[in-house]
mmCIF file of C-alpha atoms and ligand atoms in Angstrom:
data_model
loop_
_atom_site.group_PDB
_atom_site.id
_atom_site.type_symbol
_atom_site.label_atom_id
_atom_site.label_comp_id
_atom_site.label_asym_id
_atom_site.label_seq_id
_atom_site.Cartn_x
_atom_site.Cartn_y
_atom_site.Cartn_z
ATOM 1 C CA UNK A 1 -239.675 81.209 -12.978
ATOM 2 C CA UNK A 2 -239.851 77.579 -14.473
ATOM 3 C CA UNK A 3 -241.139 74.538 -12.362
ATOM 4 C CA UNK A 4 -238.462 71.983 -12.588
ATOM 5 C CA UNK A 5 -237.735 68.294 -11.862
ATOM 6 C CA UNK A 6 -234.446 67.544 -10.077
ATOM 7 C CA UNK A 7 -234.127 63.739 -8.218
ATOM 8 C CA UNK A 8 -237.416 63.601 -6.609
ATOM 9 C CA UNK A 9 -238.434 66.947 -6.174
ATOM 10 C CA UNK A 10 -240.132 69.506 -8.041
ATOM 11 C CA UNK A 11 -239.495 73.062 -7.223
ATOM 12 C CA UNK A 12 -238.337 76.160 -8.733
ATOM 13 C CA UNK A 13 -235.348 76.044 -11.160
ATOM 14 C CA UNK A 14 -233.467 79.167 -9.306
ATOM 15 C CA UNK A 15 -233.377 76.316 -6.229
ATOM 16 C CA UNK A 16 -232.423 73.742 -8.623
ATOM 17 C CA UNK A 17 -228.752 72.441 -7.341
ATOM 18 C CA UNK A 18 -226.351 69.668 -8.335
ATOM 19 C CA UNK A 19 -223.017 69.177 -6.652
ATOM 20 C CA UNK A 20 -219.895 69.778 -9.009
ATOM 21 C CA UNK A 21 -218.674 66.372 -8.328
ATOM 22 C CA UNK A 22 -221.608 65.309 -10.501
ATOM 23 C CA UNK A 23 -220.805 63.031 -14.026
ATOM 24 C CA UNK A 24 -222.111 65.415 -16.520
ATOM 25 C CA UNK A 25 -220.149 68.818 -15.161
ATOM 26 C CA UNK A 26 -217.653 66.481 -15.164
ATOM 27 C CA UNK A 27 -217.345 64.798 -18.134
ATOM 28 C CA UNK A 28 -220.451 65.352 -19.976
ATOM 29 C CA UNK A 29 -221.479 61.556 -19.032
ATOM 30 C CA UNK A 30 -225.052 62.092 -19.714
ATOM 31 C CA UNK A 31 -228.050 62.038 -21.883
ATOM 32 C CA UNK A 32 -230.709 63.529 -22.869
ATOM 33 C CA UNK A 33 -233.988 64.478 -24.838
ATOM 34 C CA UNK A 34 -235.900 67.217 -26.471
ATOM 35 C CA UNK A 35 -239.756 66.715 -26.419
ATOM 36 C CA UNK A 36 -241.678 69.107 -28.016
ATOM 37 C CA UNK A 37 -245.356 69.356 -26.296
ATOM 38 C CA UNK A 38 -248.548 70.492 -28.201
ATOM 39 C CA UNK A 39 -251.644 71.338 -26.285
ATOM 40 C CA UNK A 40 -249.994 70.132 -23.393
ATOM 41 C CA UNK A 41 -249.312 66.951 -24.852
ATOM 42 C CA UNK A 42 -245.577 65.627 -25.408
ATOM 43 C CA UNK A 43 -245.640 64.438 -29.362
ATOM 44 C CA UNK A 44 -244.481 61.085 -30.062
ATOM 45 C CA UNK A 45 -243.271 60.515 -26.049
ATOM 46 C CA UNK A 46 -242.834 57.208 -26.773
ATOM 47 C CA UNK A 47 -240.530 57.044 -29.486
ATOM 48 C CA UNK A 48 -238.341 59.748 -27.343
ATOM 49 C CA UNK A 49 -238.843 57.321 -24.354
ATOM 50 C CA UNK A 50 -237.303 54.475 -26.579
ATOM 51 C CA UNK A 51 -234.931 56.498 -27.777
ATOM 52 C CA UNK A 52 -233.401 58.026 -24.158
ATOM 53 C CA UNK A 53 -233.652 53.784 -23.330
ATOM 54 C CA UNK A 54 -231.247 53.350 -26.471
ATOM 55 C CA UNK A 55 -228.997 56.169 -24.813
ATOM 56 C CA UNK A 56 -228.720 54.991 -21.524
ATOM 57 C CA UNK A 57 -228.301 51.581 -22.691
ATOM 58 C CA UNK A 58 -225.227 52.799 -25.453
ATOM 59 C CA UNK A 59 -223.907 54.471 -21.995
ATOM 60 C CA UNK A 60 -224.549 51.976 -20.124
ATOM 61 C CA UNK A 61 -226.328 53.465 -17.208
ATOM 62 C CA UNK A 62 -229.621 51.764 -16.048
ATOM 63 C CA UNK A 63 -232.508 53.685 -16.372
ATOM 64 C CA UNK A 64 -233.748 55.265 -13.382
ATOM 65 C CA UNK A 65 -237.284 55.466 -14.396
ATOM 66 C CA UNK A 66 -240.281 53.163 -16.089
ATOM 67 C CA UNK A 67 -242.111 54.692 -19.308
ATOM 68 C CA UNK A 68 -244.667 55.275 -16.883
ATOM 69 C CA UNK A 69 -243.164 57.063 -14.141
ATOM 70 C CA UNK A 70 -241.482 59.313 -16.923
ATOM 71 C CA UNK A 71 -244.557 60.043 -18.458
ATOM 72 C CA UNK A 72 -246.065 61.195 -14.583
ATOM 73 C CA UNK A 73 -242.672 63.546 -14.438
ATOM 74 C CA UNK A 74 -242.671 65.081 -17.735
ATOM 75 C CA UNK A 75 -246.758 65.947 -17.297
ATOM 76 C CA UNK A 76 -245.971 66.776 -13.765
ATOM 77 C CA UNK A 77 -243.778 69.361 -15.499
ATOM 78 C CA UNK A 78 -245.994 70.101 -18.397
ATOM 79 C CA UNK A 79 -248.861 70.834 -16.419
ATOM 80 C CA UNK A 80 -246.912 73.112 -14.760
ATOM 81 C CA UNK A 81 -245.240 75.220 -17.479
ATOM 82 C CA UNK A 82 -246.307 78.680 -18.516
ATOM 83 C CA UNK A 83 -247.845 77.892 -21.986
ATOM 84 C CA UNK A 84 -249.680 75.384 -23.549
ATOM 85 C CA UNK A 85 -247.464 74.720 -26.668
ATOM 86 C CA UNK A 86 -243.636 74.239 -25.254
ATOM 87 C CA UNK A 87 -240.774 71.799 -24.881
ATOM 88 C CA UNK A 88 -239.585 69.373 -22.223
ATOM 89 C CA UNK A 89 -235.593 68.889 -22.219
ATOM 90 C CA UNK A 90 -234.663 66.118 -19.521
ATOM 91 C CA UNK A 91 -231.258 64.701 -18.878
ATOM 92 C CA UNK A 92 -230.028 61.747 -17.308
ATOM 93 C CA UNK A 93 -226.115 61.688 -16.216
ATOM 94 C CA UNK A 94 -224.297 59.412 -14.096
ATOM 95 C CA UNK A 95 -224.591 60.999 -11.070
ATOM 96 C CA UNK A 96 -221.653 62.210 -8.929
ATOM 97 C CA UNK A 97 -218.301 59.825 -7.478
ATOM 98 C CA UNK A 98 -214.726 61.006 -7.486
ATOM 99 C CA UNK A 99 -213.138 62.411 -10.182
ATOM 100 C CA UNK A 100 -211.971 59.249 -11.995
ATOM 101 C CA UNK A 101 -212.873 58.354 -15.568
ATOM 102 C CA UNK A 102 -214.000 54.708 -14.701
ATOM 103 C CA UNK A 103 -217.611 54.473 -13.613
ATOM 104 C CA UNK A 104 -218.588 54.600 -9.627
ATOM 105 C CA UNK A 105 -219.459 51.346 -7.733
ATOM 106 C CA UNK A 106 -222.329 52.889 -6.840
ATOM 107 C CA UNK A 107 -224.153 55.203 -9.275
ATOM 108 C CA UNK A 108 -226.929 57.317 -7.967
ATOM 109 C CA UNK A 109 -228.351 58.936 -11.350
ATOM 110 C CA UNK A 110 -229.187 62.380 -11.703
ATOM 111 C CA UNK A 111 -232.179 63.310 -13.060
ATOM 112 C CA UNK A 112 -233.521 66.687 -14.320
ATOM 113 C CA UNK A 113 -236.425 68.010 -16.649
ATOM 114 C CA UNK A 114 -237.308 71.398 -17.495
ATOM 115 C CA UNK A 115 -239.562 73.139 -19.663
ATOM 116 C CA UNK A 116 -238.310 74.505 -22.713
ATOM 117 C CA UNK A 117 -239.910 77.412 -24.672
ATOM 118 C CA UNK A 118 -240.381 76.318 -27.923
ATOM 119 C CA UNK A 119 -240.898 78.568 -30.704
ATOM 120 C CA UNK A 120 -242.023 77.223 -33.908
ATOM 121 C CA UNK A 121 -239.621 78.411 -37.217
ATOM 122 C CA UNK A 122 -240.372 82.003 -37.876
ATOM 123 C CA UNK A 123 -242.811 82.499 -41.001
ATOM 124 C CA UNK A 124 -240.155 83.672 -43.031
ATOM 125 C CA UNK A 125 -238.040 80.662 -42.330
ATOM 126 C CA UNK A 126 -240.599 78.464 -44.126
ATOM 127 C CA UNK A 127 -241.774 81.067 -47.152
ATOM 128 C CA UNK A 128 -237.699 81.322 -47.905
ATOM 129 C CA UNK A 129 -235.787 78.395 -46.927
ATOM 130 C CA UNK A 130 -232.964 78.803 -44.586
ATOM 131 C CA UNK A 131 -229.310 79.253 -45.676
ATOM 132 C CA UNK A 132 -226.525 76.297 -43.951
ATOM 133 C CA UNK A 133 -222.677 75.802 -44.698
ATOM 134 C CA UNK A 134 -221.166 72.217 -44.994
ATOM 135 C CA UNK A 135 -218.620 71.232 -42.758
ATOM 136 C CA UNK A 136 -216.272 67.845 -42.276
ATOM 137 C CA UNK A 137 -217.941 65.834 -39.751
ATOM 138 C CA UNK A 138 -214.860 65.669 -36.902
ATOM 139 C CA UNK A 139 -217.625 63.842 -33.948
ATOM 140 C CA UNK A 140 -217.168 60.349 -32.697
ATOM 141 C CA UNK A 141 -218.579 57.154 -34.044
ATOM 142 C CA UNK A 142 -221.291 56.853 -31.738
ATOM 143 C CA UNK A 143 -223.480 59.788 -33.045
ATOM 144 C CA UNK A 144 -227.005 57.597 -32.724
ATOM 145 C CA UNK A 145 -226.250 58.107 -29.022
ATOM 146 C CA UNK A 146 -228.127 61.414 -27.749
ATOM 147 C CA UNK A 147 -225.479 62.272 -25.235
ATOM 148 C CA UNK A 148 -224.855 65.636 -23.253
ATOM 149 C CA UNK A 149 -221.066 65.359 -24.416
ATOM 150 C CA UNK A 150 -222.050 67.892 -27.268
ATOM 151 C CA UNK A 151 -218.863 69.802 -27.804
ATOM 152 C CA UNK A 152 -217.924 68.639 -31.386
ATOM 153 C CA UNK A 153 -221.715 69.350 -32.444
ATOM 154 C CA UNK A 154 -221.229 73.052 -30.349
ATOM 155 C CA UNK A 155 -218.195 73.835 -32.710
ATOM 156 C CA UNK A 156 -219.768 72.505 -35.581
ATOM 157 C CA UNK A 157 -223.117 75.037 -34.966
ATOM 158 C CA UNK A 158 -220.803 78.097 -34.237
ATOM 159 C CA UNK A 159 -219.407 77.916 -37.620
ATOM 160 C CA UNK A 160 -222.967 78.239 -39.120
ATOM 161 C CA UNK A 161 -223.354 81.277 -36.874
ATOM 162 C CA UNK A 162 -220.394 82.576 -37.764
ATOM 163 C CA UNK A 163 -221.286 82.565 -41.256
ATOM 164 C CA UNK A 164 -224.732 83.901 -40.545
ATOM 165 C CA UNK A 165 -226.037 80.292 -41.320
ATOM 166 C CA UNK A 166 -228.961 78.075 -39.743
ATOM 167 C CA UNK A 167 -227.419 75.161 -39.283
ATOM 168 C CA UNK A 168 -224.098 73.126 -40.295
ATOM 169 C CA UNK A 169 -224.600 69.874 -42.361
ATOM 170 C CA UNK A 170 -222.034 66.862 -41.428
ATOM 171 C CA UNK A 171 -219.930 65.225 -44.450
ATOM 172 C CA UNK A 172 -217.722 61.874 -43.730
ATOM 173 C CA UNK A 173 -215.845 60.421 -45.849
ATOM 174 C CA UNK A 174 -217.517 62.076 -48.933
ATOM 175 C CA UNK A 175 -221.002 61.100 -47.327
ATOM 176 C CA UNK A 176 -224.031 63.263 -45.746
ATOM 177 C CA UNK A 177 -224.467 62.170 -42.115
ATOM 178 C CA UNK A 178 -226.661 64.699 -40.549
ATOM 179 C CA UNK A 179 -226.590 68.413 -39.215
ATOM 180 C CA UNK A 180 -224.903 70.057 -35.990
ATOM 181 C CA UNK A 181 -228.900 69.221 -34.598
ATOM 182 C CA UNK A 182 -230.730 67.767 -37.109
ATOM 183 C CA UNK A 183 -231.081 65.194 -39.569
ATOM 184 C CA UNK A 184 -231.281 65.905 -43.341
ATOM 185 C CA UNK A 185 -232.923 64.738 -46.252
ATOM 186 C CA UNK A 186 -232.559 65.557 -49.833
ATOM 187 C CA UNK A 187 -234.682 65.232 -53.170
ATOM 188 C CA UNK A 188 -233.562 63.922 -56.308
ATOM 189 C CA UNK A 189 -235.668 63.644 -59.439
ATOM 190 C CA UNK A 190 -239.025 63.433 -57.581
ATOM 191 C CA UNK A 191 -237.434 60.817 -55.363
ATOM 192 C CA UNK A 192 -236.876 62.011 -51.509
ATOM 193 C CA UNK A 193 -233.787 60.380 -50.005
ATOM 194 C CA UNK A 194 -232.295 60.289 -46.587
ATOM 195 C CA UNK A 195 -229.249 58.677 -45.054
ATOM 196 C CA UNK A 196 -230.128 55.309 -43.494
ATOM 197 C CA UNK A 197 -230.056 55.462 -39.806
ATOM 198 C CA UNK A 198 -226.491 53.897 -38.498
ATOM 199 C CA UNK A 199 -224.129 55.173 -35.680
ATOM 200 C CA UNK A 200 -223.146 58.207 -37.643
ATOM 201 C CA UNK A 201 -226.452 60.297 -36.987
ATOM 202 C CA UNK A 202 -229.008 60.547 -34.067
ATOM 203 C CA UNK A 203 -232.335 58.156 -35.278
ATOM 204 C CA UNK A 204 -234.436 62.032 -35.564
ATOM 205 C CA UNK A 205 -237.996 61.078 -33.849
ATOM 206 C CA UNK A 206 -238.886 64.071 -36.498
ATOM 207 C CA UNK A 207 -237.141 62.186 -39.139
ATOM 208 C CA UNK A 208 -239.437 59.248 -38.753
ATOM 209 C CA UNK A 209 -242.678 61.271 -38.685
ATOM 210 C CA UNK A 210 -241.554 62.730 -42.049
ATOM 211 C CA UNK A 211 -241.077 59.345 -43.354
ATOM 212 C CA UNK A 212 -244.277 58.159 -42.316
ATOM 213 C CA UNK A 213 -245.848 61.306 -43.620
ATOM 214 C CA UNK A 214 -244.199 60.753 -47.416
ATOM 215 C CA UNK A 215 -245.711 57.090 -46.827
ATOM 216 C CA UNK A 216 -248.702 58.098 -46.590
ATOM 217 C CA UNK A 217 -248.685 61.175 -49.060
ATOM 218 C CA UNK A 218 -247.690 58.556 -51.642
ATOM 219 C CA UNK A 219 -244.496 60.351 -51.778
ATOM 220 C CA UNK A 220 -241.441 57.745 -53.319
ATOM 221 C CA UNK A 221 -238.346 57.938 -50.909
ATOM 222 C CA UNK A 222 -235.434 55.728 -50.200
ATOM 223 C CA UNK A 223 -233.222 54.904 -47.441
ATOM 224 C CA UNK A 224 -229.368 55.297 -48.980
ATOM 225 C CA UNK A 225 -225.869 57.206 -48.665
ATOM 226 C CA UNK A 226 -225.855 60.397 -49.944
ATOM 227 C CA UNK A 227 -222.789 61.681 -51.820
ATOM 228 C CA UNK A 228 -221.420 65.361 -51.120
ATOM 229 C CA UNK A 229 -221.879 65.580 -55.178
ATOM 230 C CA UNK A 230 -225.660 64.320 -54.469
ATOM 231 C CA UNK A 231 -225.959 66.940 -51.600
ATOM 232 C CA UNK A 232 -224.444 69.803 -53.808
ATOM 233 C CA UNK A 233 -226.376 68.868 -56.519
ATOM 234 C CA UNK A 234 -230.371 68.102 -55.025
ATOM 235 C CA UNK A 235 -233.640 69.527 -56.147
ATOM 236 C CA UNK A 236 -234.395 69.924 -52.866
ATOM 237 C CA UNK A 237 -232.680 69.928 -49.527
ATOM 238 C CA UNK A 238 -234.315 69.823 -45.799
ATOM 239 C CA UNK A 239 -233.696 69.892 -42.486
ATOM 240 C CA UNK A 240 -235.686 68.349 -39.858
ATOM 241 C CA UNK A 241 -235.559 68.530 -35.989
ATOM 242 C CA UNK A 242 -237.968 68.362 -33.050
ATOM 243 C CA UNK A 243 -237.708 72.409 -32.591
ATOM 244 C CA UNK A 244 -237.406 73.013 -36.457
ATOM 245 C CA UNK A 245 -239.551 70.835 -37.668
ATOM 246 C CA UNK A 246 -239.096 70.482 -41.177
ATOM 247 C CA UNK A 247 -237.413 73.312 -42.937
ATOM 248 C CA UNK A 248 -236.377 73.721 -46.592
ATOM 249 C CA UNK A 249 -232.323 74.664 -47.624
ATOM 250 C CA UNK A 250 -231.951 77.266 -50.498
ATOM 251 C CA UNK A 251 -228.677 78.192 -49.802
ATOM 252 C CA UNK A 252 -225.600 75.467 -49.482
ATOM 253 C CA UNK A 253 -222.475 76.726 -48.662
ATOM 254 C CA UNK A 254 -223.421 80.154 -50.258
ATOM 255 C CA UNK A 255 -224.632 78.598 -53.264
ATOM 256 C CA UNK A 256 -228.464 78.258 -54.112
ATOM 257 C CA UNK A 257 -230.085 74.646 -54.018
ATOM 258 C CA UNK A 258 -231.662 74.354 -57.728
ATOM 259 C CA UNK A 259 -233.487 78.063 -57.934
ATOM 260 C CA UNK A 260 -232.793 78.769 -54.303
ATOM 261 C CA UNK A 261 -236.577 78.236 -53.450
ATOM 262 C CA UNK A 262 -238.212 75.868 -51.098
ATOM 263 C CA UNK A 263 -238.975 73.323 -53.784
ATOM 264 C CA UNK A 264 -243.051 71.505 -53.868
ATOM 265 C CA UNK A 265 -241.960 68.268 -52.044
ATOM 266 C CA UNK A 266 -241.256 70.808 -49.551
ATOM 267 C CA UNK A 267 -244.416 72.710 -49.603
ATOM 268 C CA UNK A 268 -245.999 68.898 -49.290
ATOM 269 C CA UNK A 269 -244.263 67.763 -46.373
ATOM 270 C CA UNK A 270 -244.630 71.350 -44.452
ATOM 271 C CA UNK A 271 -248.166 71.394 -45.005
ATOM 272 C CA UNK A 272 -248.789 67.457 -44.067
ATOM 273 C CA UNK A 273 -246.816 67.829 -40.690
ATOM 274 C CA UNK A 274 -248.686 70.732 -39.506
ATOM 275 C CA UNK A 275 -251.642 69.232 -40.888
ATOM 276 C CA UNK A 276 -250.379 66.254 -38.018
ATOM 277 C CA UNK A 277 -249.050 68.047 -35.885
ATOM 278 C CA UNK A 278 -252.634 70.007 -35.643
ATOM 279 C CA UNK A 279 -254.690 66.316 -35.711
ATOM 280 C CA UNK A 280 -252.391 65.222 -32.513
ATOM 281 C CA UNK A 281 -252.710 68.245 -30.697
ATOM 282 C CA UNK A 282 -256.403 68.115 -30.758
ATOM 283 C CA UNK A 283 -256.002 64.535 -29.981
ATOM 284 C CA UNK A 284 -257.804 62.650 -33.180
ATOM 285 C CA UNK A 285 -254.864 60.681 -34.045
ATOM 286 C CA UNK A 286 -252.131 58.560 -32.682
ATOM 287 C CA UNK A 287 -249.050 60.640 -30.987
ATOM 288 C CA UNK A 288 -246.332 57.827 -29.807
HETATM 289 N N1 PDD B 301 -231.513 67.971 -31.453
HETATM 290 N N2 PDD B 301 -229.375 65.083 -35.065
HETATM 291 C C1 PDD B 301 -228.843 65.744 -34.020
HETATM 292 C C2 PDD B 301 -227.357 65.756 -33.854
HETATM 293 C C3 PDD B 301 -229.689 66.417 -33.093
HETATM 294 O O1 PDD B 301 -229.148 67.045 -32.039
HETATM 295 C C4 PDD B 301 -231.096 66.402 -33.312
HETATM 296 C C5 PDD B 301 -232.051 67.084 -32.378
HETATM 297 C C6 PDD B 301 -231.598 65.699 -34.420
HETATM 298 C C7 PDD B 301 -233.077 65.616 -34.703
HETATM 299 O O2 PDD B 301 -233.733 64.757 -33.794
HETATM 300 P P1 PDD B 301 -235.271 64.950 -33.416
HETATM 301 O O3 PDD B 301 -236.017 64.983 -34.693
HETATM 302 O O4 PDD B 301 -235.597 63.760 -32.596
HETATM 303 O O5 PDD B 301 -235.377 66.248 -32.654
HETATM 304 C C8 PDD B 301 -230.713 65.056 -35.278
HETATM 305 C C9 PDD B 301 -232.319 68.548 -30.402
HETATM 306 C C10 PDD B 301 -233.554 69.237 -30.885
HETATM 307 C C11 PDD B 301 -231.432 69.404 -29.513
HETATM 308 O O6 PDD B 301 -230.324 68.948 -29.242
HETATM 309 O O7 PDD B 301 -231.838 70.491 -29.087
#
């Protein structure tokens, strides 16, 4: 049975209890984070930290906790869990009030972290490529906000499952935006291109780390929109997320992307972030 963190206490997640009246049954007024931990060590905590600050702060809810108190929960939680390699998921709603839309006068957060097992892609996964439909992109326009509200992104995932798909990617308005829960980047004649970060897709903590990584592998890249004839028409297409890491397309909407193999920029980039993934965990290199 997990160890989990609920408002103070640690204790075991069967005893875990909120009361119904609480923000996020309610109304999904929450957010949270997925932290993937190496070695017992949360990669890139800070830029998640930052990132659950940008949440609360697009919410609007103060944040109940310094970086440095959440980094004493989440190890409090990691040193804890089962394994050595996992996840941390932690969620911060507005607490519970009356059933009104408008916030409480007085908002007692709720906070909650719990270890996540965290299975790296399957083998197969990254020797094939995975296949994903395409799907309009029917969310709000506050998708750079992690928020527990996931409904829309639910939907959008269950039609990839339906289909016997991995994931769903997000057009608007003729443009790529992202997938159901992950952010995607595409190659073009040698040149590796992602959608600038804006309101339309979460700012992917793994999305940076793979831009750093073509950085430093010399790889070109640019920051622009991508068309739905761009998309349809790549070299390459990839999907990147803090549980799939990165993850090569070969199949678009049942068609194959270029030969329907995971294409060499691919190969690169896989082998570079486990190469860093591997430094971090054993601690050589910076992990924030
Ligand atoms: N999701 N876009 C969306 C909509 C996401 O939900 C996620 C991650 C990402 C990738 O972000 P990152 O690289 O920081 O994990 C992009 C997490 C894993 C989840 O909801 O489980």
């Amino acid at each position: 049975m997990p160890t989990v963190y609920l408002n103070g206490q640690i204790l075991p997640l069967e005893e875990a209890r909120i009361p119904v009246m609480d923000r996020g049954f309610l109304f999904g007024d929450g957010v949270y984070e997925v932290i993937p931990v190496y070695s017992r060590r949360p990669f890139r905590l800070r830029e998640h930290l930052a990132r659950l600050q940008s949440s609360l702060d697009g919410i609007r809810l103060g944040n109940p906790h310094t970086p440095e108190e959440w980094e004493d929960l989440i190890g409090q939680i990691v040193a804890r869990a089962e394994s050595e390699d996992q996840g941390v998921y932690l969620q911060v709603t507005r607490g519970a009030g009356p059933r009104d839309h408008a916030f409480p006068k007085v908002v007692r957060p709720t906070v909650f972290i719990l270890p996540l097992i965290l299975t790296p892609p399957a083998p197969e996964w990254v020797e094939r490529g995975v296949a994903v439909i395409t799907a309009p992109d029917n969310r709000w326009l506050r998708c750079d906000i992690k928020a527990t509200a996931l409904l829309p992104n639910v939907l959008l995932r269950q039609l990839s499952v339906d289909a016997g798909c991995t994931e769903t990617l997000l057009l608007r308005d003729g443009f790529l935006a992202e997938g159901s829960a992950s952010n995607v980047f595409v190659v073009r004649d040698g040149l590796l291109l992602a959608p600038p970060k804006s309101n339309l897709m979460l700012p992917g903590v793994t999305y940076d780390v793979v831009l750093e990584l073509a950085r430093a592998q010399g790889i070109d890249h640019a920051l622009r929109p991508i068309s739905e004839a761009e998309l349809r028409s790549a070299a390459e297409v990839w999907i990147t997320s803090s549980t799939k890491e990165v993850l090569a397309v070969t199949t678009l909407d049942g068609q194959p992307v270029a030969d329907g193999r995971p294409g060499p920029l691919f190969r690169r980039m896989h082998a570079a972030y486990q190469d860093y993934k591997h430094t971090v965990m054993r601690g050589k290199v910076r992990n924030e």
